[in-house]
Coordinates of C-alpha atoms in Angstrom, one line a residue:
X256 CA 15.0 40.5 74.4
X257 CA 11.5 40.9 72.9
X258 CA 13.0 41.6 69.5
X259 CA 15.1 38.5 69.6
X260 CA 12.2 36.3 70.7
X261 CA 10.0 37.7 67.9
X262 CA 12.7 37.0 65.3
X263 CA 13.0 33.5 66.5
X264 CA 9.2 33.0 66.4
X265 CA 9.2 34.0 62.7
X266 CA 11.2 30.8 61.9
X267 CA 8.7 28.4 63.6
X268 CA 7.9 25.4 61.4
X269 CA 4.5 25.2 59.6
X270 CA 1.7 23.2 61.2
X271 CA 1.9 19.5 60.7
X272 CA -1.0 19.5 58.2
X273 CA 0.7 22.0 55.9
X274 CA 4.0 20.1 56.3
X275 CA 2.3 16.9 55.3
X276 CA 0.6 18.6 52.4
X277 CA 3.9 19.7 51.0
X278 CA 5.4 16.3 51.6
X279 CA 7.9 17.5 54.3
X280 CA 7.6 16.5 58.0
X281 CA 10.5 18.0 59.9
X282 CA 11.7 16.6 63.2
X283 CA 11.0 19.8 65.1
X284 CA 7.3 19.8 64.1
X285 CA 6.9 16.1 64.7
X286 CA 8.5 16.3 68.1
X287 CA 6.2 19.2 69.1
X288 CA 3.2 17.2 68.2
X289 CA 4.4 14.3 70.3
X290 CA 4.9 16.5 73.3
X291 CA 1.4 17.9 72.8
X292 CA 0.1 14.3 72.8
X293 CA 2.0 13.7 76.1
X294 CA 0.4 16.8 77.6
X295 CA -3.1 15.7 76.5
X296 CA -2.5 12.2 78.0
X297 CA -1.4 13.7 81.3
X298 CA -4.6 15.7 81.5
X299 CA -6.6 12.6 80.7
X300 CA -4.7 10.7 83.4
X301 CA -5.4 13.4 86.0
X302 CA -9.1 13.3 85.2
X303 CA -9.0 9.5 85.5
X304 CA -7.2 9.8 88.9
X305 CA -9.8 12.1 90.2
X306 CA -12.5 9.7 89.1
X307 CA -10.6 6.7 90.6
X308 CA -10.1 8.5 94.0
X309 CA -13.8 9.2 94.1
X310 CA -14.8 5.6 93.4
X311 CA -11.9 4.1 95.4
X312 CA -10.4 2.3 92.4
X313 CA -6.7 2.3 91.5
X314 CA -5.0 1.9 88.0
X315 CA -2.6 -1.0 87.7
X316 CA 1.1 -0.2 87.7
X317 CA 3.0 -0.4 84.4
X318 CA 4.6 -3.8 83.6
X319 CA 7.9 -2.3 82.4
X320 CA 10.0 0.8 82.9
X321 CA 11.4 2.9 80.1
X322 CA 15.0 2.7 79.3
X323 CA 16.7 5.7 81.0
X324 CA 18.2 8.3 78.7
X325 CA 21.3 10.3 79.0
X326 CA 20.3 13.1 81.3
X327 CA 21.2 16.7 80.9
X328 CA 22.0 18.8 83.9
X329 CA 19.3 21.4 84.6
X330 CA 19.0 24.4 86.8
X331 CA 17.4 23.7 90.3
X332 CA 13.7 24.2 90.4
X333 CA 11.0 24.3 93.0
X334 CA 9.7 20.9 93.9
X335 CA 6.4 20.0 92.5
X336 CA 3.5 18.5 94.4
X337 CA 4.1 15.0 95.6
X338 CA 2.5 12.3 93.6
X339 CA 2.2 8.6 94.2
X340 CA 5.2 6.6 92.9
X341 CA 3.0 4.3 90.8
X342 CA 1.3 7.2 89.0
X343 CA 4.6 8.9 88.2
X344 CA 5.9 5.7 86.7
X345 CA 2.8 5.2 84.7
X346 CA 2.8 8.7 83.2
X347 CA 6.5 8.4 82.3
X348 CA 6.0 5.1 80.7
X349 CA 3.0 6.3 78.6
X350 CA 4.8 9.6 77.6
X351 CA 8.0 7.9 76.5
X352 CA 6.0 5.2 74.7
X353 CA 4.5 8.0 72.6
X354 CA 7.9 9.7 72.1
X355 CA 9.5 6.4 71.1
X356 CA 7.3 6.2 68.1
X357 CA 9.1 5.5 64.9
X358 CA 7.9 8.8 63.4
X359 CA 6.6 9.3 59.9
X360 CA 6.9 6.7 57.3
X361 CA 9.5 8.7 55.4
X362 CA 11.4 9.5 58.6
X363 CA 13.0 12.8 59.5
X364 CA 16.4 14.1 58.8
X365 CA 17.7 14.4 62.4
X366 CA 17.6 12.6 65.8
X367 CA 14.9 13.5 68.3
X368 CA 15.8 16.6 70.4
X369 CA 15.3 16.1 74.1
X370 CA 13.6 19.0 75.9
X371 CA 15.2 20.3 79.1
X372 CA 12.5 18.7 81.2
X373 CA 13.0 15.3 79.7
X374 CA 16.8 15.5 80.0
X375 CA 16.5 16.4 83.6
X376 CA 14.0 13.7 84.3
X377 CA 11.3 16.2 85.3
X378 CA 8.6 14.5 83.4
X379 CA 6.0 15.6 86.0
X380 CA 6.3 19.3 85.1
X381 CA 3.9 21.0 82.8
X382 CA 4.8 20.8 79.1
X383 CA 3.6 24.4 78.5
X384 CA 7.3 25.3 78.5
X385 CA 7.3 24.6 74.7
X386 CA 5.2 27.7 74.3
X387 CA 7.9 29.8 75.9
X388 CA 10.6 31.6 74.0
X389 CA 13.5 29.5 75.4
X390 CA 11.9 26.2 74.4
X391 CA 11.1 27.5 70.9
X392 CA 14.8 28.1 70.4
X393 CA 15.5 24.5 71.1
X394 CA 13.2 23.5 68.3
X395 CA 14.8 25.6 65.6
X396 CA 17.2 24.2 63.0
X397 CA 20.8 24.1 64.1
X398 CA 21.6 27.0 61.8
X399 CA 19.6 29.3 64.2
X400 CA 21.3 28.3 67.4
X401 CA 24.3 30.0 69.0
X402 CA 27.7 28.4 68.9
X403 CA 27.5 27.0 72.4
X404 CA 24.1 25.5 71.7
X405 CA 25.4 24.1 68.4
X406 CA 28.2 22.4 70.3
X407 CA 25.8 20.9 72.9
X408 CA 23.4 19.6 70.3
X409 CA 26.2 18.2 68.1
X410 CA 27.7 16.5 71.2
X411 CA 24.3 14.9 72.1
X412 CA 23.9 13.7 68.5
X413 CA 27.3 12.2 68.4
X414 CA 26.7 10.4 71.7
X415 CA 23.4 9.1 70.3
X416 CA 25.1 8.0 67.1
X417 CA 23.1 10.4 64.9
X418 CA 24.4 12.6 62.1
X419 CA 23.8 16.3 62.0
X420 CA 21.6 18.4 59.8
X421 CA 24.4 19.8 57.7
X422 CA 25.4 16.4 56.3
X423 CA 22.0 16.2 54.6
X424 CA 21.4 19.8 53.9
X425 CA 23.6 19.9 50.8
X426 CA 21.4 22.4 48.9
X427 CA 22.0 25.2 51.3
X428 CA 18.3 25.7 51.9
X429 CA 17.0 27.3 55.1
X430 CA 14.7 24.4 55.9
X431 CA 16.2 21.0 56.7
X432 CA 16.2 18.3 54.0
X433 CA 14.1 15.2 55.0
X434 CA 14.8 11.6 54.3
X435 CA 11.7 11.6 52.1
X436 CA 13.2 14.4 50.0
X437 CA 16.4 12.5 49.8
X438 CA 14.6 9.4 48.5
X439 CA 12.9 11.5 45.9
X440 CA 16.1 13.1 44.8
X441 CA 17.8 9.7 44.8
X442 CA 15.1 8.4 42.5
X443 CA 15.4 11.4 40.2
X444 CA 19.2 11.0 40.0
X445 CA 18.8 7.3 39.2
X446 CA 16.3 8.2 36.5
X447 CA 18.6 10.9 35.1
X448 CA 21.5 8.5 35.1
X449 CA 19.4 5.9 33.2
X450 CA 18.3 8.6 30.7
X451 CA 21.9 9.7 30.2
X452 CA 23.0 6.2 29.6
X453 CA 20.2 5.6 27.1
X454 CA 21.1 8.9 25.3
X455 CA 24.8 7.8 25.2
X456 CA 23.8 4.5 23.7
X457 CA 21.7 6.3 21.1
X458 CA 24.5 8.7 20.2
X459 CA 26.9 5.8 19.9
X460 CA 24.5 4.0 17.5
X461 CA 24.0 7.2 15.5
X462 CA 27.8 7.5 15.2
X463 CA 28.1 3.9 14.1
X464 CA 25.4 4.5 11.5
X465 CA 27.1 7.7 10.3
X466 CA 30.4 5.9 9.9
X467 CA 28.6 3.0 8.2
X468 CA 26.8 5.4 5.8
X469 CA 30.1 7.2 5.1
X470 CA 31.5 3.8 4.0
X471 CA 28.6 3.2 1.7
X472 CA 29.5 3.7 -2.0
X473 CA 27.5 6.4 -3.7
X474 CA 26.1 5.3 -7.0
X475 CA 26.2 7.8 -9.8
X476 CA 23.2 8.0 -12.1
X477 CA 23.6 6.0 -15.3
X478 CA 23.6 7.6 -18.7
X479 CA 19.9 6.7 -19.2
X480 CA 19.0 8.4 -15.9
X481 CA 20.9 11.5 -16.9
X482 CA 19.0 11.7 -20.2
X483 CA 15.7 11.1 -18.3
X484 CA 16.5 14.0 -15.9
X485 CA 16.9 16.3 -18.8
X486 CA 13.2 15.7 -19.7
X487 CA 12.0 15.6 -16.1
X488 CA 14.5 17.2 -13.7
X489 CA 14.7 16.3 -10.1
X490 CA 13.6 18.8 -7.5
X491 CA 16.1 21.0 -5.8
X492 CA 16.2 19.1 -2.6
X493 CA 17.2 15.9 -4.3
X494 CA 19.8 17.7 -6.4
X495 CA 21.3 19.3 -3.3
X496 CA 21.5 15.9 -1.5
X497 CA 23.3 14.4 -4.5
X498 CA 25.7 17.3 -4.6
X499 CA 26.6 16.7 -1.0
X500 CA 27.0 13.0 -1.6
X501 CA 29.4 13.6 -4.6
X502 CA 31.4 16.1 -2.5
X503 CA 31.7 13.5 0.3
X504 CA 33.0 10.9 -2.1
X505 CA 35.4 13.3 -3.8
X506 CA 36.9 14.4 -0.4
X507 CA 37.7 10.8 0.4
X508 CA 37.9 9.4 -3.1
X509 CA 40.2 6.5 -2.4
X510 CA 37.8 4.8 0.0
X511 CA 34.4 5.9 -1.1
X512 CA 34.7 5.8 -4.9
X513 CA 32.9 3.3 -7.1
X514 CA 35.8 1.4 -8.6
X515 CA 34.0 1.3 -12.0
X516 CA 33.8 5.1 -12.1
X517 CA 36.5 7.7 -12.6
X518 CA 37.0 11.0 -10.9
X519 CA 36.1 12.8 -14.1
X520 CA 32.7 11.2 -14.1
X521 CA 32.0 12.4 -10.6
X522 CA 33.2 15.9 -11.5
X523 CA 31.0 15.9 -14.6
X524 CA 27.9 14.9 -12.6
X525 CA 28.8 17.6 -10.0
X526 CA 29.1 20.1 -12.7
X527 CA 25.7 19.3 -14.1
X528 CA 24.0 19.4 -10.7
X529 CA 25.6 22.6 -9.6
X530 CA 24.7 24.3 -12.9
X531 CA 21.1 23.3 -12.4
X532 CA 21.0 24.1 -8.6
X533 CA 22.7 27.5 -8.7
X534 CA 21.7 28.6 -12.2
X535 CA 25.1 29.1 -13.9
X536 CA 26.0 28.4 -17.5
X537 CA 28.4 25.5 -18.3
X538 CA 31.3 27.8 -19.3
X539 CA 31.3 29.9 -16.1
X540 CA 30.7 27.0 -13.9
X541 CA 33.8 25.3 -15.3
X542 CA 35.8 28.5 -14.8
X543 CA 34.8 28.8 -11.1
X544 CA 35.1 25.1 -10.2
X545 CA 38.7 25.3 -11.3
X546 CA 39.5 27.9 -8.7
X547 CA 38.5 26.1 -5.6
X548 CA 38.3 22.7 -4.0
X549 CA 34.8 21.2 -4.4
X550 CA 33.9 22.0 -0.7
X551 CA 35.0 25.6 -1.0
X552 CA 33.3 26.0 -4.4
X553 CA 30.0 25.3 -2.7
X554 CA 30.8 28.0 -0.1
X555 CA 31.6 30.4 -2.9
X556 CA 28.4 29.7 -4.7
X557 CA 26.3 30.0 -1.5
X558 CA 28.0 33.3 -0.7
X559 CA 27.0 34.7 -4.1
X560 CA 23.4 34.0 -3.2
X561 CA 23.5 36.4 -0.2
X562 CA 23.8 40.2 -0.6
X563 CA 26.9 41.8 0.9
X564 CA 26.5 44.3 3.7
X565 CA 25.8 47.9 2.8
X566 CA 29.0 50.0 3.5
X567 CA 29.8 53.7 3.4
X568 CA 33.0 55.6 3.3
X569 CA 33.5 58.7 5.5
X570 CA 34.5 61.8 3.5
X571 CA 37.3 63.1 5.7
X572 CA 37.3 66.4 3.9
X573 CA 34.0 67.3 5.7
X574 CA 33.8 65.2 8.8
X575 CA 35.3 62.4 11.0
X576 CA 34.0 58.9 11.2
X577 CA 33.2 59.2 14.9
X578 CA 31.0 62.3 14.3
X579 CA 29.4 60.7 11.3
X580 CA 28.6 57.5 13.2
X581 CA 27.1 59.5 16.0
X582 CA 24.9 61.6 13.7
X583 CA 23.6 58.4 12.0
X584 CA 23.0 56.6 15.3
X585 CA 20.9 59.6 16.4
X586 CA 18.7 59.0 13.3
X587 CA 18.2 55.4 14.4
X588 CA 20.8 53.8 12.1
X589 CA 22.4 50.6 13.3
X590 CA 26.1 50.5 12.3
X591 CA 29.6 49.3 13.1
X592 CA 33.1 49.9 11.8
X593 CA 33.9 47.7 8.8
X594 CA 37.1 46.4 10.4
X595 CA 40.5 47.2 11.7
X596 CA 41.9 47.5 8.2
X597 CA 40.1 50.8 7.4
X598 CA 39.6 53.9 9.4
X599 CA 36.9 55.5 7.3
X600 CA 34.5 52.6 6.6
X601 CA 31.2 51.9 8.3
X602 CA 28.8 48.9 7.9
X603 CA 25.1 49.7 7.9
X604 CA 23.0 46.9 9.3
X605 CA 19.7 48.6 9.6
X606 CA 18.3 52.1 8.9
X607 CA 14.8 53.6 9.3
X608 CA 15.5 55.9 6.4
X609 CA 17.3 55.3 3.0
X610 CA 21.0 55.6 3.5
X611 CA 21.2 57.6 0.2
X612 CA 18.7 60.2 1.4
X613 CA 19.9 61.4 4.7
X614 CA 20.9 65.1 5.3
X615 CA 24.5 63.8 5.9
X616 CA 24.6 62.1 2.5
X617 CA 23.2 65.2 0.8
X618 CA 25.9 67.3 2.5
X619 CA 28.6 65.0 1.2
X620 CA 29.7 63.6 4.6
X621 CA 29.9 60.0 3.2
X622 CA 29.8 58.0 0.0
X623 CA 27.9 54.7 -0.4
X624 CA 30.8 52.5 -1.5
X625 CA 31.5 48.7 -1.5
X626 CA 34.2 47.8 1.0
X627 CA 36.2 46.0 -1.7
X628 CA 36.6 49.2 -3.7
X629 CA 38.5 50.7 -0.8
X630 CA 41.3 48.3 -1.4
X631 CA 42.8 49.6 -4.7
X632 CA 42.9 53.2 -3.3
X633 CA 44.6 51.9 -0.1
X634 CA 47.2 50.1 -2.2
X635 CA 47.8 53.2 -4.4
X636 CA 48.2 55.4 -1.3
X637 CA 48.2 58.8 -3.0
X638 CA 50.1 61.6 -1.3
X639 CA 49.5 65.3 -1.1
X640 CA 50.6 67.5 -4.0
X641 CA 50.9 64.6 -6.4
X642 CA 49.5 64.2 -9.9
X643 CA 47.2 61.2 -9.9
X644 CA 45.2 59.5 -12.7
X645 CA 42.1 57.4 -12.2
X646 CA 41.8 55.8 -15.7
X647 CA 38.3 54.4 -15.2
X648 CA 36.7 56.7 -12.6
X649 CA 32.9 56.5 -12.8
X650 CA 30.9 56.7 -10.6
X651 CA 33.6 58.4 -8.5
X652 CA 34.0 56.3 -5.3
X653 CA 37.7 55.7 -5.8
X654 CA 38.4 59.1 -7.3
X655 CA 36.9 61.0 -4.3
X656 CA 38.7 58.7 -1.9
X657 CA 42.0 59.6 -3.6
X658 CA 41.2 63.3 -3.4
X659 CA 40.3 63.0 0.3
X660 CA 43.7 61.3 1.0
X661 CA 45.4 64.1 -1.0
X662 CA 43.4 66.6 1.1
X663 CA 42.3 68.5 -2.1
X664 CA 45.9 69.2 -3.0
X665 CA 47.8 68.4 -6.2
X666 CA 45.8 67.3 -9.3
X667 CA 43.3 64.4 -9.5
X668 CA 42.4 63.5 -13.1
X669 CA 39.2 61.4 -13.4
X670 CA 38.8 59.8 -16.8
X671 CA 36.1 57.5 -18.0
X672 CA 35.3 56.3 -21.5
X673 CA 31.5 56.2 -20.9
X674 CA 30.1 59.7 -21.2
X675 CA 26.8 58.7 -19.6
X676 CA 28.5 57.4 -16.5
X677 CA 30.4 60.6 -16.1
X678 CA 27.2 62.4 -15.0
X679 CA 27.3 60.4 -11.7
X680 CA 31.0 61.1 -11.4
X681 CA 30.6 64.8 -11.7
X682 CA 27.7 64.8 -9.2
X683 CA 29.6 63.0 -6.6
X684 CA 32.7 65.2 -7.0
X685 CA 30.6 68.3 -6.4
X686 CA 28.6 66.7 -3.5
X687 CA 31.7 65.6 -1.6
X688 CA 33.5 68.9 -2.0
X689 CA 36.4 67.8 -4.3
X690 CA 38.2 70.9 -5.7
X691 CA 41.4 69.4 -7.2
X692 CA 39.7 67.1 -9.8
X693 CA 39.6 67.3 -13.6
X694 CA 37.0 65.2 -15.3
X695 CA 37.7 64.0 -18.9
X696 CA 36.3 61.6 -21.4
X697 CA 38.9 59.6 -23.3
X698 CA 39.5 56.0 -24.3
X699 CA 42.0 54.8 -21.7
X700 CA 44.0 53.0 -24.3
X701 CA 44.9 56.3 -26.0
X702 CA 45.4 58.3 -22.8
X703 CA 49.2 58.4 -22.7
X704 CA 49.1 60.4 -25.9
X705 CA 46.7 63.0 -24.3
X706 CA 48.4 63.5 -20.9
X707 CA 51.2 61.7 -19.1
X708 CA 53.8 62.0 -16.4
X709 CA 51.6 60.9 -13.5
X710 CA 53.0 60.1 -10.1
X711 CA 50.4 57.4 -9.5
X712 CA 47.9 55.7 -11.8
X713 CA 44.9 53.7 -10.8
X714 CA 43.3 51.3 -13.3
X715 CA 40.1 49.5 -12.0
X716 CA 39.6 47.7 -15.3
X717 CA 36.3 46.7 -16.9
X718 CA 35.8 43.0 -16.1
X719 CA 33.3 40.1 -16.2
X720 CA 32.0 40.8 -12.7
X721 CA 32.4 37.3 -11.4
X722 CA 33.2 38.7 -8.0
X723 CA 30.0 40.7 -7.7
X724 CA 27.4 38.1 -8.7
X725 CA 25.4 38.8 -5.6
X726 CA 24.8 42.3 -7.0
X727 CA 24.4 41.3 -10.6
X728 CA 23.0 37.7 -10.9
X729 CA 22.8 38.1 -14.7
X730 CA 26.5 37.3 -14.8
X731 CA 25.6 33.7 -14.1
X732 CA 24.3 33.2 -17.6
X733 CA 25.4 36.4 -19.4
X734 CA 29.1 35.7 -19.7
X735 CA 30.5 33.4 -22.3
X736 CA 33.9 32.6 -24.0
X737 CA 33.5 35.6 -26.4
X738 CA 33.0 38.0 -23.4
X739 CA 36.1 36.8 -21.7
X740 CA 38.2 37.0 -24.9
X741 CA 37.1 40.6 -25.5
X742 CA 37.5 41.7 -21.9
X743 CA 41.0 40.1 -21.4
X744 CA 42.2 41.8 -24.6
X745 CA 40.9 45.2 -23.4
X746 CA 42.4 44.7 -20.0
X747 CA 45.9 44.0 -21.4
X748 CA 45.8 47.1 -23.5
X749 CA 44.6 49.3 -20.6
X750 CA 47.3 48.0 -18.2
X751 CA 50.1 48.9 -20.7
X752 CA 48.5 52.3 -21.2
X753 CA 48.4 52.8 -17.4
X754 CA 52.1 51.8 -17.0
X755 CA 53.1 54.2 -19.8
X756 CA 51.2 57.0 -18.2
X757 CA 53.2 56.8 -15.0
X758 CA 56.5 58.6 -14.5
X759 CA 59.3 56.5 -13.1
X760 CA 61.3 59.6 -12.2
X761 CA 58.6 60.8 -9.8
X762 CA 60.2 61.6 -6.4
X763 CA 57.3 60.1 -4.5
X764 CA 55.5 57.8 -6.9
X765 CA 55.9 55.9 -10.1
X766 CA 53.2 53.5 -8.8
X767 CA 50.5 51.7 -10.8
X768 CA 47.6 49.7 -9.3
X769 CA 45.6 47.3 -11.3
X770 CA 42.4 45.9 -9.9
X771 CA 39.3 44.0 -11.1
X772 CA 36.1 42.8 -9.5
X773 CA 36.6 39.4 -11.0
X774 CA 38.1 36.2 -9.6
X775 CA 39.1 34.4 -12.8
X776 CA 42.7 33.9 -13.5
X777 CA 42.4 35.0 -17.1
X778 CA 41.5 38.5 -16.0
X779 CA 43.9 38.8 -13.1
X780 CA 47.2 36.9 -12.9
X781 CA 47.3 36.3 -16.7
X782 CA 46.9 40.1 -17.4
X783 CA 49.6 41.0 -14.8
X784 CA 51.9 38.4 -16.3
X785 CA 51.4 39.9 -19.7
X786 CA 52.2 43.4 -18.4
X787 CA 55.4 42.1 -16.8
X788 CA 56.4 40.5 -20.1
X789 CA 55.6 43.5 -22.3
X790 CA 56.9 46.1 -19.8
X791 CA 60.1 44.8 -18.2
X792 CA 60.6 48.3 -16.7
X793 CA 58.1 47.6 -13.9
X794 CA 58.0 45.1 -11.1
X795 CA 55.4 43.9 -8.6
X796 CA 55.7 45.2 -5.0
X797 CA 53.7 44.7 -1.8
X798 CA 50.2 46.0 -1.9
X799 CA 50.2 47.2 1.7
X800 CA 47.0 45.2 2.4
X801 CA 47.6 42.9 5.4
X802 CA 44.8 40.5 4.6
X803 CA 43.5 38.6 1.5
X804 CA 44.9 35.5 -0.2
X805 CA 48.1 35.7 -2.4
X806 CA 47.7 35.4 -6.1
X807 CA 48.4 32.2 -8.1
X808 CA 52.0 31.5 -9.2
X809 CA 50.8 28.5 -11.1
X810 CA 47.4 27.4 -12.3
X811 CA 46.4 24.3 -14.2
X812 CA 49.6 23.9 -16.1
X813 CA 50.3 27.7 -16.4
X814 CA 53.3 29.1 -14.6
X815 CA 53.5 32.8 -13.6
X816 CA 56.3 35.0 -12.2
X817 CA 57.0 34.2 -8.6
X818 CA 56.3 37.9 -7.7
X819 CA 52.6 37.3 -8.4
X820 CA 52.4 36.0 -4.9
X821 CA 52.5 39.7 -3.9
X822 CA 49.1 40.3 -5.4
X823 CA 46.0 39.9 -3.4
X824 CA 42.7 38.0 -3.9
X825 CA 39.5 38.6 -2.0
X826 CA 36.5 36.3 -1.9
X827 CA 32.9 36.8 -0.7
X828 CA 32.8 33.5 1.3
X829 CA 36.2 34.2 3.0
X830 CA 36.2 38.0 3.6
X831 CA 32.5 38.9 3.4
X832 CA 33.1 41.4 0.6
X833 CA 32.8 41.3 -3.1
X834 CA 35.4 39.2 -5.0
X835 CA 38.3 41.4 -5.9
X836 CA 41.9 41.3 -7.2
X837 CA 44.6 43.9 -6.5
X838 CA 48.1 44.2 -8.0
X839 CA 50.6 47.0 -7.4
X840 CA 53.5 47.8 -9.8
X841 CA 56.5 50.1 -9.3
X842 CA 57.9 51.6 -12.4
X843 CA 61.7 51.6 -12.2
X844 CA 62.5 53.2 -15.6
X845 CA 60.8 55.2 -18.3
X846 CA 62.7 53.4 -21.0
X847 CA 61.9 50.0 -22.4
X848 CA 64.8 47.8 -23.6
X849 CA 63.9 46.0 -26.8
X850 CA 67.0 44.2 -28.0
X851 CA 69.7 46.8 -28.6
X852 CA 67.2 49.6 -28.8
X853 CA 65.6 51.6 -26.0
X854 CA 62.0 52.8 -26.5
X855 CA 60.5 55.7 -24.5
X856 CA 56.6 55.3 -24.6
X857 CA 54.6 58.5 -25.0
X858 CA 53.2 59.9 -21.8
X859 CA 55.9 58.6 -19.5
X860 CA 57.4 62.0 -18.7
X861 CA 60.9 61.1 -19.8
X862 CA 60.2 62.3 -23.4
X863 CA 59.3 65.7 -22.0
X864 CA 62.5 66.0 -20.1
X865 CA 64.5 65.0 -23.2
X866 CA 62.8 67.8 -25.2
X867 CA 63.7 70.4 -22.5
X868 CA 67.3 69.3 -22.7
X869 CA 67.4 69.7 -26.4
X870 CA 65.8 73.2 -26.3

């Protein structure tokens, strides 16, 4: 019983002074103070009675009697000392006058709780009962009472027409919520509603202004202004804002255009502004703007201003990706798999040591390689014990990947026309433990005369590099019409050489993969279309890559073979990797039908078989 009483005493309300300081005056505390006042008044009355009995004077009887309350049945008690009837009436009147006070200005959140002595009408007994454990329980919040006591109190409150604590204590706090708190909360809610309504009006006005501004006609600069800007260019912020305005107009040209200006005029101004803002020459800007819508063109140019993530390829001849990742994580490297499309790639986000100087790198456990250069090897899909040619192999990323897929079986021929670049190729072959590779230095256009009959041929052709501008910003101004003319001519010769080097009679292969790190149609679809025209003994097949955009089948008046939709394009703004193009051919015959004659190109393997038959 002592533990129970102590536990109940821990929940006694704070003194009235502290409750007032915090702005909360609960009914339990206020009621306790009123009873204390009644007790003090009784003491004063007793002292006055003694003084009156000594002097022979009597106090006048009260004029009115208090309204009787609903009494609560109490246990029988010993009768107290008899008192004069007038004195008892006077004490009850004064005590109930105090208890009938309206309470604090803010009120309290529950009805007055009658003590056992008041309910039984025993107002003449001592009020020291409030200091006992039983009376303390009656002053606790309803949540601390037993079920039977809850029912009694709720019944009394219902009879008196007063709501219970729980209807106000909506926050689930231990202490009861007062009417004063409710008023504060109500004022806060009203202020919040007014603020929300004001914000809603402001947002509506902003939307109306935005719609109105979108309806405004953007005025292109005049010819005089364009000439003046050549002498004194605008700052980059002004140019950027004008680019955005022109794009907005072009995206809704019918409604937002200036009737006196044509679309070509808007495009010409956009072309000038983007050349100035991004730093491209006129020729390359024109090429790239033709590939995309104006909005996507901006995304492409912005992506070229940001470096692509550093990626590495696990050398499966020496380790597994899981073990390599754990070893690098132990060195403090922050990494993640590149994506679901590759099982050997890792993206390096942060490294406390250079990625190209770790013991794992020196041991040949991985190769620093762009994610986009995984794609042509994955499309080629070399098999074990095959004869594979990498026609432009340096610095060796794709060659070593092919050798790893072949598990160091068969023969891997790595050729490159640049003798200086072959030094890095040889170094990487040794570091990664490649033992089935042959390195040679020939012009790829003449390679079928040197060696032929390959099951698979990979040609990652030299290109303008418009897909890797983030790595080589000099492409922006360093490539012109002469470069594209020379490169496309070289690419067409190399792709015919690659096709002629493959053997259509291979049991597992006869596959040629053509790839570039360029996004221009002249170097991609146009070259593939040329190969299909000059070598009708090949056809395009699925690349095996389940992402990327399909190649163009028509472009600005040019029509390509419908099978060019099987090729794949990759963009930095769409795939977060370097711009790339991949096409996969299947050679169906070693003979080329030219009119009534059949030509067998050198290096195809068919010529060797014919010689053996003659011998």
